[in-house]
Amino acid sequence: MPTTWYLVCPSRQLSANQPLPFRVEGERWVAFRDEQGQARMVEDRCAHRFAPLSAGKVVGGQIECPYHGWRYRGDGELACVPALGPQTPPACRVTSMRVLEQQGFVWATPELSSAGAPPWFRHYGEAGWTSFVMHSTFQASVEACLENFLDCPHATFVHRYWFRAPTAQPVRCVVRSLADGAEAEYFEEPRKQSAVWTLLAPAKGEMRHIDRFIAPATSQVEYHFPNGLSYLITSHCTPLDADETAVTTVISFRFARLGPLVRLFFQPLARHILQQDITMLAQVAQTGRPRQPALTTEADLLGPAIWRWRAALREGRPTPPAGEEKQVVIYL
């Protein structure tokens, strides 16, 4: 992906003296902090005999190979070969990544990437909002994870009575293509017989709900109520390999002064619901490779946009045009 940022870890997890292994797109990398405390990332493979640098240690802001002690700077340049003594080491460099810290997270992108700034977790850490973070690993592709997070019909079955109940009520939806992805807005959707809405939403009043895909690897789900209550669920997907994805989910909500109290039961409830999705996608993975393409209907509102966008970016083709809109009726 030419414009992808990969979320490596929370900043606090990357210490000054301990390298951190990281896997992305099937490749091994190692993150560490240099002498100035800046986060760095290089290929997790020494150029000498290919030992994993993550099994070594950080010495003076350089990562040291555990096999023969070769040391590398944050840009991947070889700095020291102990066996050569005072001799200048040979010109050598292992591949490095461009790294940036933002909102308390470490992000990385290939050195030649055309990516601008990393994705932003809206409302995370803002005054008046309460937030918590969940880290998960899914046995599924990035596309499958994103579609799952932005798919309402599955919630009636996978999260029955936790998040939705089967009312068979028609819901009008508007699907829009955007310059950076796509969104679906829902109107007059039911919120009956559900633990989430019973505990965390007013019983009456209109609810505004928008699901949004932000290319290439971010989903946003937002809910707003007339009394000022709002929820925003943002998930960023990092591909460990083709069929395994690391997901960082930030849930931010505005619940007047009761936010910290509400978090005490909202966080475990959210974790339980997320675990249900992890289990379902693991069950999908166990069925093996399908013999035919997946069947899609108009009730799969954002899935097609996710697959088209990511295929276009991967293959260097034009991305789907913005400004298109359609109305669909689904039953929830």
Short mmCIF file of C-alpha atoms in Angstrom, two decimals:
data_model
loop_
_atom_site.label_atom_id
_atom_site.label_comp_id
_atom_site.label_asym_id
_atom_site.label_seq_id
_atom_site.Cartn_x
_atom_site.Cartn_y
_atom_site.Cartn_z
CA MET A 1 0.00 0.00 0.00
CA PRO A 2 1.75 3.22 -1.12
CA THR A 3 -0.16 5.45 1.32
CA THR A 4 -0.36 3.23 4.38
CA TRP A 5 0.66 4.01 7.95
CA TYR A 6 1.04 1.02 10.21
CA LEU A 7 0.21 1.41 13.91
CA VAL A 8 3.13 -0.21 15.70
CA CYS A 9 2.37 0.15 19.42
CA PRO A 10 1.47 2.65 22.14
CA SER A 11 4.39 5.03 22.72
CA ARG A 12 4.71 3.94 26.34
CA GLN A 13 5.36 0.37 25.21
CA LEU A 14 8.57 1.35 23.41
CA SER A 15 11.24 1.76 26.07
CA ALA A 16 14.70 3.29 25.75
CA ASN A 17 16.64 0.04 26.17
CA GLN A 18 14.43 -2.76 24.87
CA PRO A 19 13.83 -3.49 21.15
CA LEU A 20 10.26 -4.34 20.14
CA PRO A 21 9.60 -6.86 17.33
CA PHE A 22 6.84 -5.98 14.90
CA ARG A 23 5.36 -7.91 12.01
CA VAL A 24 3.59 -6.27 9.09
CA GLU A 25 2.56 -7.64 5.67
CA GLY A 26 4.42 -10.85 6.54
CA GLU A 27 7.73 -9.02 7.08
CA ARG A 28 9.66 -8.74 10.36
CA TRP A 29 10.70 -5.34 11.74
CA VAL A 30 12.08 -4.11 15.03
CA ALA A 31 11.35 -0.80 16.74
CA PHE A 32 13.64 0.93 19.25
CA ARG A 33 14.53 4.39 20.53
CA ASP A 34 17.68 6.16 19.39
CA GLU A 35 20.02 8.26 21.54
CA GLN A 36 17.62 11.22 21.35
CA GLY A 37 14.68 9.06 22.41
CA GLN A 38 13.08 9.10 18.97
CA ALA A 39 11.26 5.99 17.81
CA ARG A 40 13.01 4.14 14.99
CA MET A 41 12.28 1.00 12.99
CA VAL A 42 14.52 -1.20 10.89
CA GLU A 43 14.36 -4.61 9.29
CA ASP A 44 14.59 -7.32 11.95
CA ARG A 45 17.50 -9.07 10.27
CA CYS A 46 21.20 -8.42 10.64
CA ALA A 47 23.01 -8.04 7.31
CA HIS A 48 25.85 -10.30 8.52
CA ARG A 49 24.32 -13.72 9.26
CA PHE A 50 20.65 -12.69 9.35
CA ALA A 51 20.12 -13.03 13.10
CA PRO A 52 17.00 -11.26 14.46
CA LEU A 53 17.98 -7.84 15.79
CA SER A 54 14.94 -7.91 18.09
CA ALA A 55 16.72 -10.65 20.09
CA GLY A 56 19.54 -8.21 20.81
CA LYS A 57 19.56 -5.01 22.83
CA VAL A 58 19.74 -1.25 22.46
CA VAL A 59 23.16 0.23 23.25
CA GLY A 60 23.65 3.99 23.12
CA GLY A 61 20.59 4.44 20.91
CA GLN A 62 21.79 1.78 18.43
CA ILE A 63 20.40 -1.72 18.08
CA GLU A 64 22.93 -4.47 18.65
CA CYS A 65 22.76 -7.89 16.99
CA PRO A 66 22.83 -10.74 19.53
CA TYR A 67 25.03 -12.94 17.29
CA HIS A 68 28.21 -10.91 16.62
CA GLY A 69 27.37 -7.55 18.16
CA TRP A 70 26.98 -5.57 14.94
CA ARG A 71 25.23 -2.29 15.69
CA TYR A 72 22.87 -0.26 13.53
CA ARG A 73 21.72 3.36 13.75
CA GLY A 74 18.09 4.38 13.54
CA ASP A 75 18.32 4.92 9.78
CA GLY A 76 19.56 1.34 9.34
CA GLU A 77 23.19 2.28 8.69
CA LEU A 78 25.83 -0.09 10.08
CA ALA A 79 27.70 1.73 12.86
CA CYS A 80 30.02 -0.85 14.44
CA VAL A 81 31.54 -4.28 13.86
CA PRO A 82 33.26 -5.26 17.16
CA ALA A 83 35.46 -7.93 15.56
CA LEU A 84 37.06 -5.26 13.33
CA GLY A 85 38.14 -3.19 16.31
CA PRO A 86 38.89 0.45 15.36
CA GLN A 87 38.47 -0.19 11.63
CA THR A 88 35.68 1.62 9.84
CA PRO A 89 32.83 -0.84 9.26
CA PRO A 90 31.89 -1.66 5.69
CA ALA A 91 29.26 0.49 4.00
CA CYS A 92 26.05 -1.33 4.79
CA ARG A 93 22.45 -0.47 5.56
CA VAL A 94 19.42 -2.54 6.52
CA THR A 95 16.03 -1.30 5.37
CA SER A 96 14.40 1.25 7.64
CA MET A 97 10.91 2.73 8.01
CA ARG A 98 9.78 6.32 8.46
CA VAL A 99 8.43 6.59 12.02
CA LEU A 100 6.21 9.19 13.69
CA GLU A 101 4.63 9.42 17.13
CA GLN A 102 1.15 10.91 17.36
CA GLN A 103 -1.51 10.88 20.09
CA GLY A 104 0.57 8.48 22.14
CA PHE A 105 1.00 5.90 19.36
CA VAL A 106 4.00 4.89 17.26
CA TRP A 107 3.29 4.82 13.51
CA ALA A 108 5.51 3.59 10.68
CA THR A 109 5.39 3.77 6.90
CA PRO A 110 7.89 2.68 4.23
CA GLU A 111 10.64 5.21 3.54
CA LEU A 112 9.42 5.76 -0.04
CA SER A 113 5.76 5.94 0.99
CA SER A 114 3.65 8.81 -0.28
CA ALA A 115 1.62 8.84 2.94
CA GLY A 116 1.00 12.19 4.61
CA ALA A 117 0.13 12.23 8.30
CA PRO A 118 -1.03 9.08 10.13
CA PRO A 119 -4.75 8.63 10.82
CA TRP A 120 -6.14 10.75 13.64
CA PHE A 121 -8.29 9.32 16.44
CA ARG A 122 -10.98 11.99 16.73
CA HIS A 123 -11.83 13.18 20.26
CA TYR A 124 -9.17 10.95 21.81
CA GLY A 125 -7.82 12.86 24.80
CA GLU A 126 -10.08 15.88 24.23
CA ALA A 127 -11.62 17.72 27.16
CA GLY A 128 -15.20 16.63 27.81
CA TRP A 129 -14.65 13.21 26.25
CA THR A 130 -13.83 9.91 27.94
CA SER A 131 -11.77 7.40 25.97
CA PHE A 132 -10.35 3.92 26.24
CA VAL A 133 -8.21 1.82 23.90
CA MET A 134 -8.46 -1.87 23.01
CA HIS A 135 -5.84 -3.90 21.13
CA SER A 136 -6.94 -7.09 19.37
CA THR A 137 -5.71 -9.64 16.84
CA PHE A 138 -8.12 -11.02 14.24
CA GLN A 139 -7.63 -14.14 12.13
CA ALA A 140 -8.87 -12.27 9.09
CA SER A 141 -7.74 -9.88 6.37
CA VAL A 142 -7.86 -6.11 6.78
CA GLU A 143 -10.78 -5.99 4.32
CA ALA A 144 -12.76 -8.55 6.32
CA CYS A 145 -12.13 -6.69 9.58
CA LEU A 146 -13.13 -3.30 8.18
CA GLU A 147 -16.33 -4.68 6.67
CA ASN A 148 -17.18 -6.41 9.94
CA PHE A 149 -16.77 -3.19 11.95
CA LEU A 150 -19.02 -1.28 9.51
CA ASP A 151 -21.69 -3.93 8.96
CA CYS A 152 -24.99 -3.53 10.80
CA PRO A 153 -26.87 -6.73 9.77
CA HIS A 154 -24.36 -9.06 11.43
CA ALA A 155 -24.95 -7.40 14.81
CA THR A 156 -28.49 -8.81 14.96
CA PHE A 157 -27.03 -12.31 15.04
CA VAL A 158 -23.48 -12.11 16.39
CA HIS A 159 -24.34 -9.53 19.07
CA ARG A 160 -27.99 -10.43 19.64
CA TYR A 161 -29.42 -8.62 22.68
CA TRP A 162 -25.99 -7.16 23.47
CA PHE A 163 -25.98 -4.60 20.67
CA ARG A 164 -29.05 -5.31 18.53
CA ALA A 165 -32.22 -7.40 18.57
CA PRO A 166 -34.04 -8.96 15.58
CA THR A 167 -36.94 -6.55 15.01
CA ALA A 168 -37.17 -6.99 11.19
CA GLN A 169 -37.81 -3.24 10.99
CA PRO A 170 -37.04 -1.50 7.68
CA VAL A 171 -34.23 1.07 7.95
CA ARG A 172 -33.49 3.66 5.29
CA CYS A 173 -29.80 4.06 4.54
CA VAL A 174 -27.88 6.57 2.43
CA VAL A 175 -24.53 5.39 1.10
CA ARG A 176 -22.11 8.06 -0.11
CA SER A 177 -18.73 7.83 -1.81
CA LEU A 178 -16.15 10.22 -0.34
CA ALA A 179 -12.81 11.58 -1.44
CA ASP A 180 -11.12 9.35 1.12
CA GLY A 181 -13.51 6.40 1.31
CA ALA A 182 -17.24 5.94 1.82
CA GLU A 183 -19.96 6.29 4.47
CA ALA A 184 -23.41 4.98 5.28
CA GLU A 185 -25.98 6.95 7.28
CA TYR A 186 -28.95 5.23 8.93
CA PHE A 187 -32.39 6.67 9.64
CA GLU A 188 -34.97 5.55 12.22
CA GLU A 189 -33.13 2.37 13.10
CA PRO A 190 -34.40 0.29 16.04
CA ARG A 191 -32.63 0.22 19.39
CA LYS A 192 -34.86 -2.12 21.37
CA GLN A 193 -34.00 -5.07 23.60
CA SER A 194 -30.31 -4.21 23.53
CA ALA A 195 -27.96 -4.01 26.51
CA VAL A 196 -25.89 -1.27 24.90
CA TRP A 197 -28.78 1.08 24.17
CA THR A 198 -30.64 0.29 27.40
CA LEU A 199 -27.59 1.23 29.47
CA LEU A 200 -25.90 3.86 27.32
CA ALA A 201 -28.55 5.82 25.42
CA PRO A 202 -31.72 7.80 26.12
CA ALA A 203 -34.93 5.81 25.67
CA LYS A 204 -36.46 8.45 23.40
CA GLY A 205 -35.23 10.93 20.84
CA GLU A 206 -33.70 10.65 17.41
CA MET A 207 -30.35 8.87 17.02
CA ARG A 208 -27.95 9.90 14.26
CA HIS A 209 -25.72 7.02 13.18
CA ILE A 210 -22.98 7.15 10.51
CA ASP A 211 -20.53 4.37 9.61
CA ARG A 212 -17.46 5.52 7.72
CA PHE A 213 -14.60 3.81 5.90
CA ILE A 214 -11.45 5.95 5.67
CA ALA A 215 -8.98 4.51 3.19
CA PRO A 216 -6.89 2.56 3.41
CA ALA A 217 -7.37 0.91 6.81
CA THR A 218 -9.58 2.86 9.24
CA SER A 219 -13.22 2.56 10.26
CA GLN A 220 -15.34 5.04 12.22
CA VAL A 221 -18.73 4.45 13.78
CA GLU A 222 -20.43 7.44 15.34
CA TYR A 223 -23.68 7.96 17.21
CA HIS A 224 -25.22 11.27 18.30
CA PHE A 225 -28.28 11.97 20.44
CA PRO A 226 -30.30 15.18 21.00
CA ASN A 227 -29.21 15.44 24.65
CA GLY A 228 -25.57 15.87 23.61
CA LEU A 229 -24.56 12.26 24.21
CA SER A 230 -22.14 11.04 21.53
CA TYR A 231 -20.06 7.95 20.80
CA LEU A 232 -17.21 7.55 18.35
CA ILE A 233 -15.60 4.15 17.72
CA THR A 234 -12.46 4.29 15.58
CA SER A 235 -10.54 1.17 14.57
CA HIS A 236 -7.26 1.08 12.67
CA CYS A 237 -6.14 -2.16 11.04
CA THR A 238 -2.53 -3.25 10.59
CA PRO A 239 -1.97 -6.39 8.45
CA LEU A 240 0.40 -8.80 10.18
CA ASP A 241 0.08 -10.98 7.11
CA ALA A 242 -2.59 -11.70 4.50
CA ASP A 243 -4.94 -13.42 6.97
CA GLU A 244 -4.06 -11.92 10.35
CA THR A 245 -4.74 -8.34 11.39
CA ALA A 246 -3.83 -6.30 14.45
CA VAL A 247 -6.60 -3.85 15.36
CA THR A 248 -6.38 -0.83 17.63
CA THR A 249 -9.80 0.46 18.65
CA VAL A 250 -10.32 3.80 20.37
CA ILE A 251 -13.76 4.40 21.86
CA SER A 252 -14.47 8.00 22.83
CA PHE A 253 -17.75 9.15 24.29
CA ARG A 254 -19.31 12.29 25.72
CA PHE A 255 -21.51 11.47 28.68
CA ALA A 256 -21.52 14.70 30.70
CA ARG A 257 -19.68 14.33 34.01
CA LEU A 258 -20.51 10.65 34.31
CA GLY A 259 -17.98 9.58 31.67
CA PRO A 260 -15.39 8.02 34.03
CA LEU A 261 -18.16 6.14 35.88
CA VAL A 262 -19.79 4.93 32.66
CA ARG A 263 -16.43 3.67 31.44
CA LEU A 264 -16.33 1.15 34.33
CA PHE A 265 -19.01 -0.99 32.70
CA PHE A 266 -18.81 0.29 29.10
CA GLN A 267 -15.23 -0.92 28.58
CA PRO A 268 -15.82 -4.57 29.57
CA LEU A 269 -19.08 -4.55 27.59
CA ALA A 270 -17.24 -3.27 24.50
CA ARG A 271 -14.51 -5.87 24.99
CA HIS A 272 -17.14 -8.64 25.16
CA ILE A 273 -18.77 -7.45 21.92
CA LEU A 274 -15.40 -7.18 20.21
CA GLN A 275 -14.52 -10.69 21.31
CA GLN A 276 -17.69 -11.95 19.63
CA ASP A 277 -16.43 -10.49 16.34
CA ILE A 278 -12.99 -12.02 16.86
CA THR A 279 -14.62 -15.42 17.41
CA MET A 280 -16.87 -15.12 14.36
CA LEU A 281 -14.07 -14.15 11.97
CA ALA A 282 -11.93 -16.98 13.37
CA GLN A 283 -14.77 -19.37 12.54
CA VAL A 284 -14.89 -17.94 9.02
CA ALA A 285 -11.14 -18.56 8.67
CA GLN A 286 -11.58 -22.17 9.70
CA THR A 287 -13.74 -22.87 6.66
CA GLY A 288 -10.65 -22.52 4.45
CA ARG A 289 -10.25 -20.92 1.04
CA PRO A 290 -13.59 -20.62 -0.81
CA ARG A 291 -14.02 -22.16 -4.25
CA GLN A 292 -15.96 -19.15 -5.56
CA PRO A 293 -16.13 -15.38 -4.90
CA ALA A 294 -18.20 -14.19 -1.95
CA LEU A 295 -21.80 -13.31 -2.79
CA THR A 296 -22.66 -9.68 -2.08
CA THR A 297 -26.09 -8.00 -1.89
CA GLU A 298 -27.17 -4.37 -1.57
CA ALA A 299 -27.45 -4.93 2.20
CA ASP A 300 -23.63 -5.08 2.27
CA LEU A 301 -23.45 -1.31 2.30
CA LEU A 302 -19.74 -0.52 2.63
CA GLY A 303 -18.03 -3.81 1.88
CA PRO A 304 -17.79 -3.24 -1.90
CA ALA A 305 -16.27 0.22 -1.40
CA ILE A 306 -13.68 -1.17 1.00
CA TRP A 307 -12.56 -3.87 -1.42
CA ARG A 308 -12.54 -1.51 -4.44
CA TRP A 309 -10.56 1.19 -2.64
CA ARG A 310 -7.93 -1.13 -1.26
CA ALA A 311 -7.51 -3.00 -4.57
CA ALA A 312 -7.08 0.31 -6.41
CA LEU A 313 -4.41 1.52 -3.96
CA ARG A 314 -2.60 -1.80 -4.03
CA GLU A 315 -2.55 -1.96 -7.83
CA GLY A 316 -1.88 1.74 -8.47
CA ARG A 317 -5.21 2.34 -10.21
CA PRO A 318 -7.53 5.37 -9.81
CA THR A 319 -9.60 5.21 -6.64
CA PRO A 320 -13.43 5.22 -6.76
CA PRO A 321 -14.87 8.68 -7.53
CA ALA A 322 -16.37 10.82 -4.78
CA GLY A 323 -19.83 12.38 -4.84
CA GLU A 324 -21.93 9.33 -5.64
CA GLU A 325 -24.96 8.58 -3.46
CA LYS A 326 -27.59 5.88 -3.29
CA GLN A 327 -30.45 4.94 -0.98
CA VAL A 328 -30.95 1.40 0.26
CA VAL A 329 -33.50 -0.14 2.63
CA ILE A 330 -32.26 -2.91 4.91
CA TYR A 331 -34.07 -4.78 7.68
CA LEU A 332 -32.63 -4.88 11.20
#
